mmCIF file of C-alpha atoms in Angstrom:
data_model
loop_
_atom_site.group_PDB
_atom_site.id
_atom_site.type_symbol
_atom_site.label_atom_id
_atom_site.label_comp_id
_atom_site.label_asym_id
_atom_site.label_seq_id
_atom_site.Cartn_x
_atom_site.Cartn_y
_atom_site.Cartn_z
ATOM 1 C CA MET I 144 6.779 207.633 142.314
ATOM 2 C CA THR I 145 6.711 207.134 138.547
ATOM 3 C CA THR I 146 4.059 208.730 136.371
ATOM 4 C CA ASP I 147 3.473 208.487 132.643
ATOM 5 C CA THR I 148 1.687 211.484 131.164
ATOM 6 C CA SER I 149 2.762 210.856 127.582
ATOM 7 C CA HIS I 150 -0.724 210.298 126.099
ATOM 8 C CA SER I 151 0.989 207.955 123.616
ATOM 9 C CA GLY I 152 -0.976 204.917 124.756
ATOM 10 C CA ALA I 153 -4.189 206.367 123.307
ATOM 11 C CA SER I 154 -2.632 206.882 119.887
ATOM 12 C CA ARG I 155 -2.373 204.347 117.065
ATOM 13 C CA LEU I 156 1.054 205.651 116.095
ATOM 14 C CA GLY I 157 2.045 205.850 119.738
ATOM 15 C CA ALA I 158 1.478 202.165 120.400
ATOM 16 C CA THR I 159 5.211 201.478 120.076
ATOM 17 C CA ALA I 160 6.383 204.822 121.494
ATOM 18 C CA PRO I 161 8.858 204.720 124.382
ATOM 19 C CA ARG I 162 7.046 204.690 127.724
ATOM 20 C CA THR I 163 9.980 205.862 129.840
ATOM 21 C CA ALA I 164 8.557 208.029 132.639
ATOM 22 C CA ARG I 165 9.907 210.611 135.060
ATOM 23 C CA MET I 166 10.933 209.734 138.602
ATOM 24 C CA GLY I 167 10.982 211.971 141.641
ATOM 25 C CA ASN I 168 11.477 215.715 141.794
ATOM 26 C CA SER I 169 12.977 217.811 139.035
ATOM 27 C CA LEU I 170 16.765 217.924 138.776
ATOM 28 C CA ARG I 171 18.627 220.882 140.236
ATOM 29 C CA PHE I 172 19.331 223.635 137.725
ATOM 30 C CA ASP I 173 23.077 223.132 138.160
ATOM 31 C CA ASP I 174 22.858 219.377 137.494
ATOM 32 C CA ASP I 175 24.914 218.500 134.385
ATOM 33 C CA ARG I 176 22.015 216.447 132.965
ATOM 34 C CA HIS I 177 19.632 219.393 133.254
ATOM 35 C CA LEU I 178 22.168 221.738 131.683
ATOM 36 C CA GLU I 179 22.651 219.337 128.750
ATOM 37 C CA ALA I 180 18.881 218.988 128.253
ATOM 38 C CA HIS I 181 18.341 222.748 128.428
ATOM 39 C CA ARG I 182 21.111 223.399 125.921
ATOM 40 C CA TRP I 183 19.648 220.721 123.601
ATOM 41 C CA LEU I 184 16.253 222.467 123.680
ATOM 42 C CA VAL I 185 17.774 225.892 123.016
ATOM 43 C CA ASP I 186 19.777 224.543 120.077
ATOM 44 C CA GLU I 187 16.645 222.834 118.709
ATOM 45 C CA THR I 188 14.718 226.103 119.028
ATOM 46 C CA TYR I 189 17.257 227.899 116.863
ATOM 47 C CA LEU I 190 16.958 225.206 114.182
ATOM 48 C CA LEU I 191 13.150 225.515 114.197
ATOM 49 C CA ASP I 192 13.310 229.322 113.976
ATOM 50 C CA ALA I 193 15.716 229.036 111.025
ATOM 51 C CA GLN I 194 13.441 226.378 109.484
ATOM 52 C CA ALA I 195 16.480 224.112 109.188
ATOM 53 C CA TYR I 196 14.180 221.103 109.191
ATOM 54 C CA THR I 197 16.595 218.614 107.612
ATOM 55 C CA GLU I 198 19.042 219.277 110.469
ATOM 56 C CA TRP I 199 16.141 219.116 112.963
ATOM 57 C CA LEU I 200 15.175 215.633 111.732
ATOM 58 C CA ASP I 201 18.673 214.484 112.656
ATOM 59 C CA LEU I 202 17.856 215.291 116.299
ATOM 60 C CA LEU I 203 14.932 212.843 116.326
ATOM 61 C CA ALA I 204 15.090 209.203 117.387
ATOM 62 C CA ASP I 205 13.907 206.644 114.845
ATOM 63 C CA ASP I 206 11.022 205.590 117.138
ATOM 64 C CA ILE I 207 9.860 209.136 117.955
ATOM 65 C CA HIS I 208 6.223 209.837 118.741
ATOM 66 C CA TYR I 209 5.294 213.499 118.107
ATOM 67 C CA LEU I 210 1.833 214.234 119.494
ATOM 68 C CA MET I 211 -0.340 217.307 119.966
ATOM 69 C CA PRO I 212 -3.740 216.213 121.325
ATOM 70 C CA VAL I 213 -6.839 218.358 120.796
ATOM 71 C CA ARG I 214 -7.560 220.248 124.034
ATOM 72 C CA VAL I 215 -11.112 220.462 125.334
ATOM 73 C CA THR I 216 -12.702 222.545 128.056
ATOM 74 C CA THR I 217 -14.322 220.338 130.675
ATOM 75 C CA ALA I 218 -15.704 220.515 134.183
ATOM 76 C CA LEU I 219 -13.183 220.714 137.013
ATOM 77 C CA HIS I 220 -13.323 217.018 138.007
ATOM 78 C CA ALA I 221 -14.029 215.479 134.584
ATOM 79 C CA GLY I 222 -10.690 213.679 134.651
ATOM 80 C CA TYR I 223 -9.570 214.667 131.149
ATOM 81 C CA ASP I 224 -8.682 217.788 129.187
ATOM 82 C CA THR I 225 -7.889 216.321 125.766
ATOM 83 C CA SER I 226 -10.254 214.730 123.286
ATOM 84 C CA PRO I 227 -9.677 210.959 123.195
ATOM 85 C CA GLY I 228 -8.368 209.794 119.829
ATOM 86 C CA MET I 229 -8.094 213.294 118.342
ATOM 87 C CA ALA I 230 -4.868 215.165 117.672
ATOM 88 C CA HIS I 231 -3.562 218.059 115.624
ATOM 89 C CA PHE I 232 -0.285 216.127 115.258
ATOM 90 C CA ASP I 233 0.089 212.385 115.762
ATOM 91 C CA GLU I 234 3.279 211.534 113.929
ATOM 92 C CA ASP I 235 6.273 209.254 113.732
ATOM 93 C CA LYS I 236 9.685 209.771 112.110
ATOM 94 C CA TYR I 237 8.408 208.784 108.675
ATOM 95 C CA SER I 238 5.477 211.234 108.641
ATOM 96 C CA LEU I 239 7.669 214.046 110.000
ATOM 97 C CA SER I 240 10.268 213.362 107.289
ATOM 98 C CA ARG I 241 7.535 213.483 104.605
ATOM 99 C CA ARG I 242 6.397 216.886 105.858
ATOM 100 C CA VAL I 243 9.984 218.149 105.767
ATOM 101 C CA ALA I 244 10.457 216.771 102.234
ATOM 102 C CA ARG I 245 7.308 218.575 101.113
ATOM 103 C CA PHE I 246 8.640 221.900 102.428
ATOM 104 C CA LEU I 247 11.519 221.515 99.974
ATOM 105 C CA THR I 248 9.176 221.360 96.959
ATOM 106 C CA GLU I 249 7.188 224.025 95.133
ATOM 107 C CA HIS I 250 3.982 222.427 96.465
ATOM 108 C CA ALA I 251 4.351 223.724 100.037
ATOM 109 C CA TRP I 252 2.164 226.749 99.341
ATOM 110 C CA THR I 253 1.256 227.168 103.027
ATOM 111 C CA GLU I 254 4.893 228.085 103.645
ATOM 112 C CA ASP I 255 5.767 229.943 100.432
ATOM 113 C CA PRO I 256 6.860 232.548 101.276
ATOM 114 C CA PRO I 257 7.984 231.030 104.556
ATOM 115 C CA SER I 258 6.617 232.207 107.878
ATOM 116 C CA ARG I 259 8.812 234.218 110.179
ATOM 117 C CA LEU I 260 9.032 232.188 113.386
ATOM 118 C CA ARG I 261 10.281 232.828 116.896
ATOM 119 C CA HIS I 262 10.036 230.049 119.488
ATOM 120 C CA HIS I 263 10.305 231.454 123.041
ATOM 121 C CA LEU I 264 11.391 228.700 125.412
ATOM 122 C CA SER I 265 11.040 228.891 129.196
ATOM 123 C CA ASN I 266 10.303 227.013 132.436
ATOM 124 C CA VAL I 267 12.558 224.084 131.568
ATOM 125 C CA ARG I 268 12.526 221.287 134.160
ATOM 126 C CA SER I 269 14.340 217.968 133.769
ATOM 127 C CA PHE I 270 13.580 214.677 135.492
ATOM 128 C CA ALA I 271 15.629 211.528 135.902
ATOM 129 C CA THR I 272 14.169 208.196 134.766
ATOM 130 C CA ALA I 273 14.877 204.553 135.586
ATOM 131 C CA ASP I 274 17.118 204.546 132.491
ATOM 132 C CA PRO I 275 20.266 206.644 133.045
ATOM 133 C CA ASP I 276 20.361 207.419 129.297
ATOM 134 C CA CYS I 277 16.903 209.047 129.324
ATOM 135 C CA LEU I 278 15.540 212.317 130.678
ATOM 136 C CA VAL I 279 11.983 213.642 130.723
ATOM 137 C CA VAL I 280 12.015 217.392 130.107
ATOM 138 C CA ASP I 281 9.102 219.791 130.583
ATOM 139 C CA SER I 282 9.143 223.221 128.971
ATOM 140 C CA ALA I 283 6.864 226.103 128.104
ATOM 141 C CA LEU I 284 6.786 227.430 124.568
ATOM 142 C CA LEU I 285 5.411 230.641 123.122
ATOM 143 C CA LEU I 286 5.504 230.747 119.325
ATOM 144 C CA PHE I 287 5.233 233.995 117.389
ATOM 145 C CA ARG I 288 4.503 233.510 113.700
ATOM 146 C CA SER I 289 4.221 236.169 111.019
ATOM 147 C CA ARG I 290 2.932 235.403 107.514
ATOM 148 C CA GLY I 291 3.263 237.839 104.647
ATOM 149 C CA ASP I 292 2.895 241.595 104.992
ATOM 150 C CA VAL I 293 -0.799 242.187 105.672
ATOM 151 C CA ARG I 294 -1.849 239.630 108.286
ATOM 152 C CA GLU I 295 -1.332 240.245 111.974
ATOM 153 C CA GLY I 296 1.174 237.983 113.697
ATOM 154 C CA ALA I 297 -0.160 234.952 115.536
ATOM 155 C CA PHE I 298 0.786 233.467 118.893
ATOM 156 C CA LEU I 299 0.529 229.932 120.171
ATOM 157 C CA SER I 300 1.235 229.032 123.790
ATOM 158 C CA ALA I 301 1.916 225.449 124.857
ATOM 159 C CA GLY I 302 3.534 223.173 127.361
ATOM 160 C CA ARG I 303 5.684 220.294 126.157
ATOM 161 C CA GLU I 304 6.810 217.045 127.701
ATOM 162 C CA ASP I 305 9.818 215.563 125.927
ATOM 163 C CA LEU I 306 11.704 212.342 126.326
ATOM 164 C CA LEU I 307 15.391 212.815 125.492
ATOM 165 C CA ARG I 308 17.422 209.632 125.027
ATOM 166 C CA ARG I 309 21.188 209.402 124.666
ATOM 167 C CA GLU I 310 22.102 207.422 121.542
ATOM 168 C CA GLU I 311 25.744 206.956 120.573
ATOM 169 C CA GLY I 312 26.771 209.890 122.752
ATOM 170 C CA ARG I 313 24.093 212.299 121.421
ATOM 171 C CA TRP I 314 20.726 213.275 122.843
ATOM 172 C CA LYS I 315 17.802 212.448 120.570
ATOM 173 C CA LEU I 316 14.147 213.385 120.935
ATOM 174 C CA ALA I 317 12.245 210.116 121.443
ATOM 175 C CA ARG I 318 8.839 211.532 122.426
ATOM 176 C CA ARG I 319 7.172 214.950 122.404
ATOM 177 C CA THR I 320 3.720 215.704 123.725
ATOM 178 C CA ILE I 321 2.521 219.249 123.086
ATOM 179 C CA LEU I 322 -0.406 220.576 125.132
ATOM 180 C CA VAL I 323 -1.628 223.869 123.697
ATOM 181 C CA ASP I 324 -3.250 226.347 126.056
ATOM 182 C CA GLU I 325 -6.303 226.956 123.850
ATOM 183 C CA SER I 326 -9.150 224.710 122.810
ATOM 184 C CA VAL I 327 -9.592 226.659 119.570
ATOM 185 C CA ILE I 328 -6.351 227.400 117.737
ATOM 186 C CA ARG I 329 -6.542 230.777 116.017
ATOM 187 C CA MET I 330 -3.441 230.314 113.875
ATOM 188 C CA GLN I 331 -4.059 230.214 110.103
ATOM 189 C CA ASN I 332 -2.626 226.683 109.769
ATOM 190 C CA LEU I 333 -0.259 224.334 111.560
ATOM 191 C CA ALA I 334 2.327 223.869 108.820
ATOM 192 C CA ILE I 335 5.047 224.292 111.438
ATOM 193 C CA PHE I 336 6.809 222.299 114.131
ATOM 194 C CA LEU I 337 6.657 223.067 117.824
#
């Protein structure tokens, strides 16, 4: 059975996003494809913690859709848990590259001095797709962020669904949907990447 939980169809920028969906049960943890996907995520996490955003952009496919819908609290059988048409992030490669370029200027006051970040990655599951060069990868993420010397650190917990696609022998991130575990985000700002 194939399911598509990407949320991209409801997004203007996601209209051309890859729709490749997972098939069947998750891959075994000793499957080479799962091991490659897990290593890719760990390596990406280290780049994000180091705020090596130029290198991070090189991991993204040209047609990436990077989406973080706004979560809402609804009744048990409402049939939705995100606000239609609303997102904290709804981006493509161009908008992500503009944010990275801004970080390199003196105008990125939300990140000057830069935050101290630690992305904690867990619960990684990989799924085959109809395309042998694509994997859907679920993961859990806990972000710790510290700003300055007087504010308390902030946490953000989320689940992610990624589409990794092999391009010219390298895995690239072609889609990321981030579902935060709070309806109200308590972090000072979202001038970060998840």
